[in-house]
Each structure stands twice: as structure tokens, then as C-alpha cells.
Short mmCIF file of C-alpha atoms and ligand atoms in Angstrom, two decimals:
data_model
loop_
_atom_site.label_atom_id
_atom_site.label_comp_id
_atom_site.label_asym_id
_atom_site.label_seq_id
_atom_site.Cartn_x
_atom_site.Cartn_y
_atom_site.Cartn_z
CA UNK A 287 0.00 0.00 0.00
CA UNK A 288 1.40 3.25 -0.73
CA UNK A 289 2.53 5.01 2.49
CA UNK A 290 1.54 8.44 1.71
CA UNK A 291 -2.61 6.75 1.95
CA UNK A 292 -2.20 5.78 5.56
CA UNK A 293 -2.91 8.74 7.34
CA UNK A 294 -0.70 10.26 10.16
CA UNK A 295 -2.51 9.50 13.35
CA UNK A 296 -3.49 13.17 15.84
CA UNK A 297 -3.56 12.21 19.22
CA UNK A 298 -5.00 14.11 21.90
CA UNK A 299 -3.10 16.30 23.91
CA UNK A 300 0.41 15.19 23.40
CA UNK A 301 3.93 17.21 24.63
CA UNK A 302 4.89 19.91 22.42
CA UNK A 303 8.70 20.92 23.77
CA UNK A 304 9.86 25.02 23.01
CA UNK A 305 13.42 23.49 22.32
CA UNK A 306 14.86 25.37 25.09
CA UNK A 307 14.35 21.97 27.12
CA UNK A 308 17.58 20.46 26.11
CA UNK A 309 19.68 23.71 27.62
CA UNK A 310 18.38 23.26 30.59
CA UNK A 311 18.86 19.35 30.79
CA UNK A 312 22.24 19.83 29.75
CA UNK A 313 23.22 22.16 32.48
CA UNK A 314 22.68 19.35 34.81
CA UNK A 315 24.60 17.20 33.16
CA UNK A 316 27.52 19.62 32.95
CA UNK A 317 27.90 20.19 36.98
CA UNK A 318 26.26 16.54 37.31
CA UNK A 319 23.50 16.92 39.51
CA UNK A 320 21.78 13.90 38.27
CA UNK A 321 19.66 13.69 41.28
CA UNK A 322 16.20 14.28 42.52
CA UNK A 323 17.37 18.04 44.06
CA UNK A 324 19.22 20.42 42.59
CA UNK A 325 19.48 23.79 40.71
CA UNK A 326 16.76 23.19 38.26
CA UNK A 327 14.33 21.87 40.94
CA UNK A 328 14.97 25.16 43.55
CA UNK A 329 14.53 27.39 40.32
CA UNK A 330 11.19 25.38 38.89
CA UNK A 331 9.44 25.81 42.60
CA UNK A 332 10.81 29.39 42.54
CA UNK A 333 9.51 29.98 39.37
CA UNK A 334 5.97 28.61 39.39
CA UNK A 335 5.29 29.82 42.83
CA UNK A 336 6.04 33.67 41.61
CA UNK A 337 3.94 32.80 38.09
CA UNK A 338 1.14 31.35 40.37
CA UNK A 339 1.59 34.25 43.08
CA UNK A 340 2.13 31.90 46.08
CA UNK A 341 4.61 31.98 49.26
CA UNK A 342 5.97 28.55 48.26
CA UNK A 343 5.79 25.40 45.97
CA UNK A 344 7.31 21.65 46.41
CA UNK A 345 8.63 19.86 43.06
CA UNK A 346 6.96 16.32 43.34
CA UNK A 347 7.41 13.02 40.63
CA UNK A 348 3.72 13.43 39.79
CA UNK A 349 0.30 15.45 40.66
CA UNK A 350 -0.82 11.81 42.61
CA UNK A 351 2.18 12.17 44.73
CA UNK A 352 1.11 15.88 45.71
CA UNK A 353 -2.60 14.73 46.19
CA UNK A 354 -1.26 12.39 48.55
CA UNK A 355 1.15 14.52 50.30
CA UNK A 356 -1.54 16.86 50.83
CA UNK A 357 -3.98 14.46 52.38
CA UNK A 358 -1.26 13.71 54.82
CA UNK A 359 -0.62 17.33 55.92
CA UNK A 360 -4.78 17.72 56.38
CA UNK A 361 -3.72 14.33 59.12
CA UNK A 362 -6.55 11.90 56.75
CA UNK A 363 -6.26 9.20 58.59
CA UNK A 364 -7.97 5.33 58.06
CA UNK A 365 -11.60 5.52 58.64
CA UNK A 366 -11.76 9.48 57.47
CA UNK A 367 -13.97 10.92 54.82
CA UNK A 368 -12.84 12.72 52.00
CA UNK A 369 -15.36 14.91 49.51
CA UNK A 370 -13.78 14.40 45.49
CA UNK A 371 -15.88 15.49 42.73
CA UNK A 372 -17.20 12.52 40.76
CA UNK A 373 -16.52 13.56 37.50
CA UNK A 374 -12.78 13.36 37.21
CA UNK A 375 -9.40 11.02 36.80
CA UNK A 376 -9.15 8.65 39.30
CA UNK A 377 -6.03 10.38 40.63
CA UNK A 378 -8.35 12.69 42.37
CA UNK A 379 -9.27 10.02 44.52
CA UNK A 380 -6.74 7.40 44.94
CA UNK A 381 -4.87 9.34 47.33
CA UNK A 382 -7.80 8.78 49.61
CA UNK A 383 -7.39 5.04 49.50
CA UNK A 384 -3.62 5.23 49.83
CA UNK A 385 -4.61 6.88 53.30
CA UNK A 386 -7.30 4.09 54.60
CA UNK A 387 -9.85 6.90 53.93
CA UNK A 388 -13.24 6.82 52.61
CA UNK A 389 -14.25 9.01 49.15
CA UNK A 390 -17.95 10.49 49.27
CA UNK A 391 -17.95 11.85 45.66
CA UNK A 392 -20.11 15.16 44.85
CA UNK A 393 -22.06 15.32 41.35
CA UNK A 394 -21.31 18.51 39.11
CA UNK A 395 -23.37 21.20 38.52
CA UNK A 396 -23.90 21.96 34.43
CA UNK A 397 -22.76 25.75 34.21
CA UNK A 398 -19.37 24.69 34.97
CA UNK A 399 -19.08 20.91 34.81
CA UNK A 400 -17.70 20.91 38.15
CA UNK A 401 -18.63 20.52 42.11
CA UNK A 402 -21.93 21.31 42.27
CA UNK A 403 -21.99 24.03 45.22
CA UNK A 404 -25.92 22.40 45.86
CA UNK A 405 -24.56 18.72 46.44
CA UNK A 406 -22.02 20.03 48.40
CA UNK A 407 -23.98 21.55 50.94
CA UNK A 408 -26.41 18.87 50.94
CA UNK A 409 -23.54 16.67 51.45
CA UNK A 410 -22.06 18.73 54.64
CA UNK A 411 -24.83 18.83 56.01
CA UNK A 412 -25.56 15.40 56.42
CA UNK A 413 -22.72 14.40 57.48
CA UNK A 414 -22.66 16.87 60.14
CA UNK A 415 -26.07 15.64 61.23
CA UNK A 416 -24.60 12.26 61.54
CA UNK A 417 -21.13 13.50 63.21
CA UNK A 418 -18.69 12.82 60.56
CA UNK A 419 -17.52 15.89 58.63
CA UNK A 420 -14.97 15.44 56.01
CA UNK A 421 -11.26 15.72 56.69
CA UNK A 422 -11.04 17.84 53.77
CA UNK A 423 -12.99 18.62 50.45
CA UNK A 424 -10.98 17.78 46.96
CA UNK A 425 -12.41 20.67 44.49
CA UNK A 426 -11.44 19.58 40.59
CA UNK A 427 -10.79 22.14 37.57
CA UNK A 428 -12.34 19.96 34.88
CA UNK A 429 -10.74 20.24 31.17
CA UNK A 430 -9.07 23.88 32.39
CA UNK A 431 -12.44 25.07 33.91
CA UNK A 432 -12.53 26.30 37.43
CA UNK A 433 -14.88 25.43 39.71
CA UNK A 434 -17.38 27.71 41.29
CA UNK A 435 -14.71 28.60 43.41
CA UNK A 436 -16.43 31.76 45.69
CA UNK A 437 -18.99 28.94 46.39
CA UNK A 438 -17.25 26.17 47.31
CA UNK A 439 -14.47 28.00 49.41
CA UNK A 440 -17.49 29.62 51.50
CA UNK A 441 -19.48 26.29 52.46
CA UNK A 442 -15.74 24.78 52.94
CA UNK A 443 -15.09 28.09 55.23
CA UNK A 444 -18.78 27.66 57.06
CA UNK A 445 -18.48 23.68 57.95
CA UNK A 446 -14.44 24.44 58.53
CA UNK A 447 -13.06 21.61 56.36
CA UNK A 448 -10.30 22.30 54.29
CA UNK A 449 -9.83 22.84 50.80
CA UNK A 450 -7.98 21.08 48.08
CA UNK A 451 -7.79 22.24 44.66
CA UNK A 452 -6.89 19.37 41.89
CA UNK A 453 -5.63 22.12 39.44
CA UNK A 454 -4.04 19.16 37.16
CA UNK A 455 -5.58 20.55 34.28
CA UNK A 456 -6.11 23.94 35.03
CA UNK A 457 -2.49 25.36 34.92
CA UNK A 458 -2.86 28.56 33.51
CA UNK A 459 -6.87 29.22 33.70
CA UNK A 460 -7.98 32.02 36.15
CA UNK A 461 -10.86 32.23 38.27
CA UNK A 462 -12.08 35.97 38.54
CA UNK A 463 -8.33 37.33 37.74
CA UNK A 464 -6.40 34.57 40.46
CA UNK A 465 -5.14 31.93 39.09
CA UNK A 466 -6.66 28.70 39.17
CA UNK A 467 -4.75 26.29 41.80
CA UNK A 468 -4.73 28.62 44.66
CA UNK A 469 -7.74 28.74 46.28
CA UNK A 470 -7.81 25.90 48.59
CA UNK A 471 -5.36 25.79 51.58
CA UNK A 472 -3.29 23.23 49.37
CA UNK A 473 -3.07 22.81 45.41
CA UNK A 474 -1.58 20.45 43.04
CA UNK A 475 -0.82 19.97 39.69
CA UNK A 476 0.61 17.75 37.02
CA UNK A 477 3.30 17.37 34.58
CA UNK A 478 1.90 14.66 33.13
CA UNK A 479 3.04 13.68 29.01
CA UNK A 480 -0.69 14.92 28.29
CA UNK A 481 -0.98 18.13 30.26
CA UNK A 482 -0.61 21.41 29.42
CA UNK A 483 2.87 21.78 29.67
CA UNK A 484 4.96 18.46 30.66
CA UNK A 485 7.95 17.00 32.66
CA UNK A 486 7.21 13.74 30.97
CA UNK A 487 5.96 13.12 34.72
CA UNK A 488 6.19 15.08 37.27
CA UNK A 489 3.80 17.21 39.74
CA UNK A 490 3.69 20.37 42.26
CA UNK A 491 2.17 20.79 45.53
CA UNK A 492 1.15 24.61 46.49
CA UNK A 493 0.56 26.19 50.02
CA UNK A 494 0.16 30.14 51.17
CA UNK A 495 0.35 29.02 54.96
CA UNK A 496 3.79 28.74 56.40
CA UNK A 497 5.39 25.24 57.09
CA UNK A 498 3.02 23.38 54.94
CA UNK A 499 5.58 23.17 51.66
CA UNK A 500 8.45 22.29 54.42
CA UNK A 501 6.35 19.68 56.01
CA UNK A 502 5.65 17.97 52.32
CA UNK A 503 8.89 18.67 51.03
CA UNK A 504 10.26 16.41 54.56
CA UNK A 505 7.69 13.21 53.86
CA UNK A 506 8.77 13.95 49.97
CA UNK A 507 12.12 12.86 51.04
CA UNK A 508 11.53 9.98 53.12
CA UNK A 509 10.73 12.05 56.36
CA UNK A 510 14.44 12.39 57.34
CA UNK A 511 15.01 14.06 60.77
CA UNK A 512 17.55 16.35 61.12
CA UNK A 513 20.80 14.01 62.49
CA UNK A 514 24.00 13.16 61.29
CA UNK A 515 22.66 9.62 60.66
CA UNK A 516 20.09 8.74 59.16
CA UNK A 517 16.98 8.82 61.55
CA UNK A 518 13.23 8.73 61.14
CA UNK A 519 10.28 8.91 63.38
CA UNK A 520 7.66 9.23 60.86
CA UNK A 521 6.46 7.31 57.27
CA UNK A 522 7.67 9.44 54.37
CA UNK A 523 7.98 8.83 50.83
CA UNK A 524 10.27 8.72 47.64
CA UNK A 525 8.42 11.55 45.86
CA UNK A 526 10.61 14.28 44.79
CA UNK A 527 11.41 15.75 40.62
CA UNK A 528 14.25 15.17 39.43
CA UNK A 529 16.78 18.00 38.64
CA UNK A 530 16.54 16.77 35.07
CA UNK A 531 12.98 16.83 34.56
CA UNK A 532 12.70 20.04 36.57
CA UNK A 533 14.55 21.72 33.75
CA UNK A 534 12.39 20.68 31.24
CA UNK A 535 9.33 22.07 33.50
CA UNK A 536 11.16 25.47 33.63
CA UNK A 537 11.38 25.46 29.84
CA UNK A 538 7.98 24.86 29.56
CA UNK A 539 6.85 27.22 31.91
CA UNK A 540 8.35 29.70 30.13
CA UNK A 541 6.02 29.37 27.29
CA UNK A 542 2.72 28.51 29.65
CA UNK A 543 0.96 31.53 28.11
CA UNK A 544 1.74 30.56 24.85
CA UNK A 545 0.32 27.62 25.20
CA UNK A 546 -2.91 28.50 27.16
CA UNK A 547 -3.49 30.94 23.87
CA UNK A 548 -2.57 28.10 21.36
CA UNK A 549 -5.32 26.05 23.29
CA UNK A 550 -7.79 28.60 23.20
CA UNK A 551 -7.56 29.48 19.67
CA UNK A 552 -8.34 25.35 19.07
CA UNK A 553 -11.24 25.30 20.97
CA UNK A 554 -12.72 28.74 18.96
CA UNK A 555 -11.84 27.15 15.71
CA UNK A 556 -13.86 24.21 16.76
CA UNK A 557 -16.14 26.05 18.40
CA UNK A 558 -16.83 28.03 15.28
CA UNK A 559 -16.57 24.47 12.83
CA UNK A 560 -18.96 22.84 15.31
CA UNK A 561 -20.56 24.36 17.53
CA UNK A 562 -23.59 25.20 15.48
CA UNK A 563 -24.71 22.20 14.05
CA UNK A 564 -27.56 20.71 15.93
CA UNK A 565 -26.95 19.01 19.30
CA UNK A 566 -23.96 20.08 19.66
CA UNK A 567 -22.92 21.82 22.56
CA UNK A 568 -19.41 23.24 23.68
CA UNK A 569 -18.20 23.24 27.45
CA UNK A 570 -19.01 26.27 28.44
CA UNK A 571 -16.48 28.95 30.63
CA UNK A 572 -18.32 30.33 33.28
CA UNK A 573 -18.02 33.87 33.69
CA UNK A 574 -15.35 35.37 35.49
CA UNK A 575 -13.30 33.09 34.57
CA UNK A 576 -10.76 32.08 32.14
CA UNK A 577 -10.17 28.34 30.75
CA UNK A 578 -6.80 27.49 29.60
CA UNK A 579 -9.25 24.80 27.33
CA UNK A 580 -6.68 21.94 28.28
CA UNK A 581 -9.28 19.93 26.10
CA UNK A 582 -11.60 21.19 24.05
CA UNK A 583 -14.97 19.33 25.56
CA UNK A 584 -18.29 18.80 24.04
CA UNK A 585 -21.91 17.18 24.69
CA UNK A 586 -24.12 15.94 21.74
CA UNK A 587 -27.77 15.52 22.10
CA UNK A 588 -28.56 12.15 19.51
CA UNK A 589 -31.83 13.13 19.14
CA UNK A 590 -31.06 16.44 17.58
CA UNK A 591 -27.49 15.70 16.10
CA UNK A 592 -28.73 12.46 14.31
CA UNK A 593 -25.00 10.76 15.72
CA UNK A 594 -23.89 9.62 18.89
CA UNK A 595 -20.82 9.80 20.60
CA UNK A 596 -19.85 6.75 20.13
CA UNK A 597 -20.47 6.77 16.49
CA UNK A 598 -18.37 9.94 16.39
CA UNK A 599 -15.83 8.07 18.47
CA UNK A 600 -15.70 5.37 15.98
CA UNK A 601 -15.47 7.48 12.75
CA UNK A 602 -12.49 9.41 14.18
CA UNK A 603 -10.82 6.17 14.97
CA UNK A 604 -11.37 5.15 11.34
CA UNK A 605 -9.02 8.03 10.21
CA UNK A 606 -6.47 7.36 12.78
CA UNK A 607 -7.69 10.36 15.19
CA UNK A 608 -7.77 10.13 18.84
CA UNK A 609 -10.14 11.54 20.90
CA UNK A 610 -12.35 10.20 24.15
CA UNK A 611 -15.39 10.38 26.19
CA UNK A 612 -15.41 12.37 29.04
CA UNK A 613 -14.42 10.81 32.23
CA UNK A 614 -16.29 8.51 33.75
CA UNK A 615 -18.00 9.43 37.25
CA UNK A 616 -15.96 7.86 39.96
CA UNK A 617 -19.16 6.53 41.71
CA UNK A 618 -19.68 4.33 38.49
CA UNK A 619 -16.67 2.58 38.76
CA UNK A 620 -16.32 -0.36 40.08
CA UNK A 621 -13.66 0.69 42.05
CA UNK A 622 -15.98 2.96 44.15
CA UNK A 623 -19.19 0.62 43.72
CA UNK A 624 -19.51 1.21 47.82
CA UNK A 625 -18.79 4.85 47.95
CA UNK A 626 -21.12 7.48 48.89
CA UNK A 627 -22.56 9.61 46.21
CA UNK A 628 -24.66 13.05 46.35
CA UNK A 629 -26.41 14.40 42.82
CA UNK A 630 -27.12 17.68 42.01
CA UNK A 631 -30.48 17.10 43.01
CA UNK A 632 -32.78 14.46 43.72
CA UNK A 633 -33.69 13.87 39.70
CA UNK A 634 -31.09 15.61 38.52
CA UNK A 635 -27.37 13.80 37.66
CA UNK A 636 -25.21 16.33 35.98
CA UNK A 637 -21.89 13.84 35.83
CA UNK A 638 -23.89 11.05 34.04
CA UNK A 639 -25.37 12.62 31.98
CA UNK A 640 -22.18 14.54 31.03
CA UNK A 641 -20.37 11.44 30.89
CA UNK A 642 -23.37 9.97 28.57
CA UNK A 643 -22.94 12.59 26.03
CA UNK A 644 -19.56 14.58 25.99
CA UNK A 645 -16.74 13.94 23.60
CA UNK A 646 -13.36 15.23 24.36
CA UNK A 647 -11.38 16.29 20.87
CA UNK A 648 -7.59 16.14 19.99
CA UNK A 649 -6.67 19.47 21.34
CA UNK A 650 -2.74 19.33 21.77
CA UNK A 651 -1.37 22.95 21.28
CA UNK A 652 1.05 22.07 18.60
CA UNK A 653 -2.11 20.69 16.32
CA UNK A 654 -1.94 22.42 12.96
CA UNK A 655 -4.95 23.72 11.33
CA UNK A 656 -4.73 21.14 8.59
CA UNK A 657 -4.91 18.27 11.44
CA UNK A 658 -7.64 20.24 12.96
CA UNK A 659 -9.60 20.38 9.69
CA UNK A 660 -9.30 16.85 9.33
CA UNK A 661 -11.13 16.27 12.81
CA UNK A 662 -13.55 18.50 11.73
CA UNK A 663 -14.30 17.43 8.27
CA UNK A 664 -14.89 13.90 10.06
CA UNK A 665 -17.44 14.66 12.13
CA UNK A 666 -19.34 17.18 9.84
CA UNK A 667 -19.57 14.35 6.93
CA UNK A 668 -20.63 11.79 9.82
CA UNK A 669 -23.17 14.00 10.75
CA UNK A 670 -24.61 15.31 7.15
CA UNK A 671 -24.58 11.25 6.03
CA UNK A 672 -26.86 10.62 9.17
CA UNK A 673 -29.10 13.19 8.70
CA UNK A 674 -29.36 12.29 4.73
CA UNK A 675 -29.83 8.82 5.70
CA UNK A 676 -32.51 9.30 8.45
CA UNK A 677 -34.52 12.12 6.20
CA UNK A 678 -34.34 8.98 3.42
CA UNK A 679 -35.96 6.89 6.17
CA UNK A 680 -38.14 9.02 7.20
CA UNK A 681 -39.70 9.82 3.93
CA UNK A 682 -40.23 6.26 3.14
CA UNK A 683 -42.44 5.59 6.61
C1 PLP B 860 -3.54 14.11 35.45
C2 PLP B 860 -4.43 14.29 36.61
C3 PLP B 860 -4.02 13.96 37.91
C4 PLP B 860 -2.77 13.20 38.24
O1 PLP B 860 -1.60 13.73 37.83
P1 PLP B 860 -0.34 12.75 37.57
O2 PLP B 860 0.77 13.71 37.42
O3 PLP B 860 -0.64 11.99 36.32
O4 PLP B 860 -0.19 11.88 38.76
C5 PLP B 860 -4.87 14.27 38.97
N1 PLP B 860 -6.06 14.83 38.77
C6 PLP B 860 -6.51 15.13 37.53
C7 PLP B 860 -7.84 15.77 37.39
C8 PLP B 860 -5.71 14.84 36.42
O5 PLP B 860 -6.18 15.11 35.19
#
């Protein structure tokens, strides 16, 4: 078969280096710190704690490690409860197991696709009335979307239960001018291959109070006490960046902005290629705030659109494109099957039904407009073909 037919697959959010990476990784190998500290690692805390306008940061070997380290400074212990939003990675939530603790997982509210501010007070509320407040409350920024952060941080403020913001994929968005991340007591993020900008792996834990990034920076390092040998009187862990990957991170924060705009101008092209045929609906960005549109996120309504999104899944797959459904509600997996769960209301479940009908498209900030076009020009013949076929249908019945 001739070569040139077999189309060049687009994946969905994949690294896209400046080229200044490869300085930066070579300065460690000239004075040899090959090690998880170092100059890079200092200088990448330094630098995303002044871009994110925070007292202090602690490099970490992924956003899961800094979930976890956080949990531990809140003191969840087996037995706690922990509030996650349900619509999210499983990350979110694992760090809850690793701690004995129990999720109770809070349904999203549509005008942001995050924590629903109703569940969660329904939620606190209950619990209070049966004596078991949450150790803390993990708050998700879905797809680069804050959550209804004023909200949240008040009912957090009125039950007094901690905040923790899974900013993973929300490096870069705002939330009323401040940037997303750092409105909980603790935040994380990731440096994850598919994020927004990339260590390969790697994540960053982010606290205003004092002695919070020193306490997670000491369990980071296997909770060492200060003595000449080596002496320990607590559990720690094997979680710092390395001083190699660190320099790529600085690299790419330098062009952060860059990419948040690159992002952006995706999602309006689709927006604009999309958006208006029938059903289709794009994820929308609440006022206030700004989404660095990590993915650009859809819903399609099968009764109007004539496709589903499985169908559109499928026919993207068929020309080598990647894309996926939106996450799947942690209190549908199995994993959770026991878990506690509070909708938005009574009859109304924003998360599945978001997870029934939203599509997530390649979105990558390096994806050219031809490789965008493609994406589009998939869907839009899948679509017309339905419609011709099911007017056909119709007019014989
Ligand atoms: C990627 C991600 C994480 C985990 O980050 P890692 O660096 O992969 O451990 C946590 N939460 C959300 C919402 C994520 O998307």
C-alpha cells in the first residue's frame, strides 16, 4: 500500500517541547547533579510559585504524589472521609485510598461541569447531622475550567473543612483574575506527558500558609530528621522531581501563556466548525473566569445531532484520530461501587449525563490547522450522512 494513503494518526493532547528543554537538561549534566534536588528543581518551585503568586511550591514526581502529600498534611487518617468530585481522573481520589480513607464523591453542577456548590452543601450537612464531617474537600478544575470557586471556598469556610484544589488541568486558567490552583489551603498539579505543559511526569504541591511546603517537602524525602545519621520517626515517601525533569518544566513554563493561547484558539476554531450544528454543545467557561481549554470538551444531544458519541468516536478512529469520552463518574466505577454519592439534586445527575454525552477532541497545542480540519471534516460528513440517511428513512415511513 502506498505510504503516503495511511494517514498520520493526531492524538489528543500530546507534549509539544519550546526546544529550550535540552539547555536546561544539559546544564545538569555539565555540573552533574543527576539527582532528585538540585538547581533546576529550587529554580522550577521558585519559578511557578512567583507565576502562580504563592509563598511557596514543592517539586513532586507526579500530581498523585502531591494529592497524597496533601492528604497527609490535612492528618486523613484510616476511617476518614474525603469529599472528590465525581466527575474526574481517578487520581483525584486514589490518594484517599492510599490513606485508609473513605471518598464520598459530589455530582457537578452543568454551568461549569464541576462541584456542584448544591450537592455540596447537601452533602455537609448530612454528614454533620450524623457527626462525621470530612477531613477535607478535593475541588477539581475539569478540562481547564474552574470550579465555582467563591462557592465552594465559602461552604468549605462555614463547615471548617479544608480545601484542596486538583488544578491538574487547570495550569494557567484564572478564576475571577487569580489563578486557578490557589484557592484551597493546598493545590496540586501535574506534569503529566498529556498536560498542558509536561515533565514527561512530574507534579507540584502549592501552600500560602507557612510550614506546609516544608512539612511535604520532609515526607517527599523519606521524612528524614535532622541528624547526622540517618533517623526517622515518621512514614515518608520517595516523591521528589528530578533536577533533570525540573529543567524541562522550567522550559515549559516559560512558554505557559503561549500555550494557554494556542489552546484557546483550538477550541474557537472548533467552536466556530462545530458548535452550530444541531446538538452540539461546547463546554461552556463560566463567567469570570478564564479556561486554559486543556481539552476542548463537548456534549451531543442524539436526538437532535442524528450521531452519537460513540459513532463519532468510531469514525475518528477510522481516520487514525484520537479523541475520548469524558471521564467517567468515579461513583460508576467499580472501584468505588460502595462509595457514597450526592447528585445535584434528587432527579437531577449532571456527571452522568455529562459522561453519557460529551466527547473530548484532539486538542494538543502544537495541532496544525490542517490536522484540525481533518477532525472537523470527520465529524461534519458523519453527521450530514446521518441526517441524509434518516430524512431517506423518514420519507419512506
Ligand atoms: C492528570 C491528573 C491527575 C494526576 O496527575 P499525575 O501527574 O498523572 O499523577 C490528577 N487529577 C486530575 C484531574 C488529572 O487530570
Amino acid at each position: 500500500m502506498d505510504k503516503s494513503l495511511v494517514k498520520s494518526r493526531i492524538f489528543l493532547s500530546p507534549p509539544h517541547m519550546s526546544g529550550k528543554e535540552q539547555q536546561y537538561i544539559n546544564d545538569a549534566f555539565k555540573t552533574n547533579w543527576i539527582a532528585p534536588l538540585g538547581p533546576n528543581v529550587d529554580a522550577f518551585e521558585q519559578e511557578m510559585a512567583a507565576y502562580l503568586g504563592v509563598n511557596e511550591a514543592v517539586a513532586l514526581s507526579s500530581g498523585t504524589a502531591a494529592l497524597h502529600l496533601a492528604l497527609r498534611i490535612l492528618d486523613v487518617q484510616a476511617g476518614d472521609r474525603v469529599f472528590c468530585s465525581s466527575l474526574t481522573f481517578v487520581a483525584s481520589a486514589n490518594p484517599i485510598l492510599y490513606q485508609g480513607a473513605e471518598p464520598v464523591f459530589i455530582d457537578s453542577e452543568a454551568g461549569t461541569w464541576n462541584m456542584s456548590p448544591l450537592a455540596l452543601e447537601r452533602a455537609l450537612h448530612d454528614e454533620l447531622r450524623k457527626g462525621r464531617l470530612p477531613k477535607a474537600v478535593i475541588a477539581v478544575n475539569l478540562y481547564g475550567q474552574s470550579a465555582n470557586m467563591d462557592a465552594i471556598a465559602a461552604l468549605c469556610e462555614l463547615y471548617q473543612v479544608p480545601l484542596v484544589e486538583d488544578a491538574a488541568e487547570s495550569l494557567g486558567s484564572s478564576y475571577k483574575g487569580k489563578k486557578s490552583g490557589t484557592f484551597g489551603r493546598l493545590g496540586i498539579y501535574s506534569f503529566n506527558g498529556n498536560k498542558i505543559i509536561t515533565t514527561s511526569g512530574g507534579g507540584m504541591l502549592i501552600a500560602d500558609e507557612p510550614g506546609a511546603i516544608a512539612q511535604a517537602r520532609f515526607l517527599a524525602t523519606q521524612a528524614r530528621d535532622v541528624a547526622p545519621h540517618y533517623q526517622h520517626s515518621t512514614m515518608g515517601y520517595n516523591y521528589r522531581l528530578s533536577n533533570i525533569l525540573a529543567g524541562v518544566g522550567r522550559a515549559q513554563l516559560e512558554v505557559l501563556d503561549d500555550r494557554v493561547a494556542a489552546r484557546r484558539r483550538i477550541f474557537h476554531r472548533y467552536e466556530q466548525m462545530l458548535g452550530s450544528l444541531p446538538g452540539f454543545t461546547m463546554m461552556p467557561e463560566a463567567e469570570g473566569t478564564m479556561s486554559n481549554r486543556w481539552l476542548t470538551t463537548l456534549t451531543i444531544d442524539k436526538n437532535e445531532a442524528g450521531v452519537s458519541v460513540n459513532e463519532v468516536l468510531q469514525a475518528l478512529a477510522a481516520e487514525n484520530i484520537e479523541a475520548r469520552p469524558v471521564w467517567k463518574p468515579l461513583h460508576l466505577q467499580p472501584l468505588f461501587r460502595n462509595s457514597i454519592y450526592y447528585p445535584h439534586e434528587a432527579k437531577e445527575n449532571v456527571s452522568e449525563q455529562l459522561f453519557a454525552t460529551g466527547l473530548c477532541l484532539p486538542s494538543g497545542s502544537a495541532l496544525t490547522e490542517e490536522e484540525q480540519m481533518r477532525v472537523v471534516t470527520s465529524i461534519r460528513e458523519l453527521v450530514e450522512y446521518a441526517n441524509r440517511t434518516g430524512q431517506q428513512l423518514k420519507s419512506i415511513s
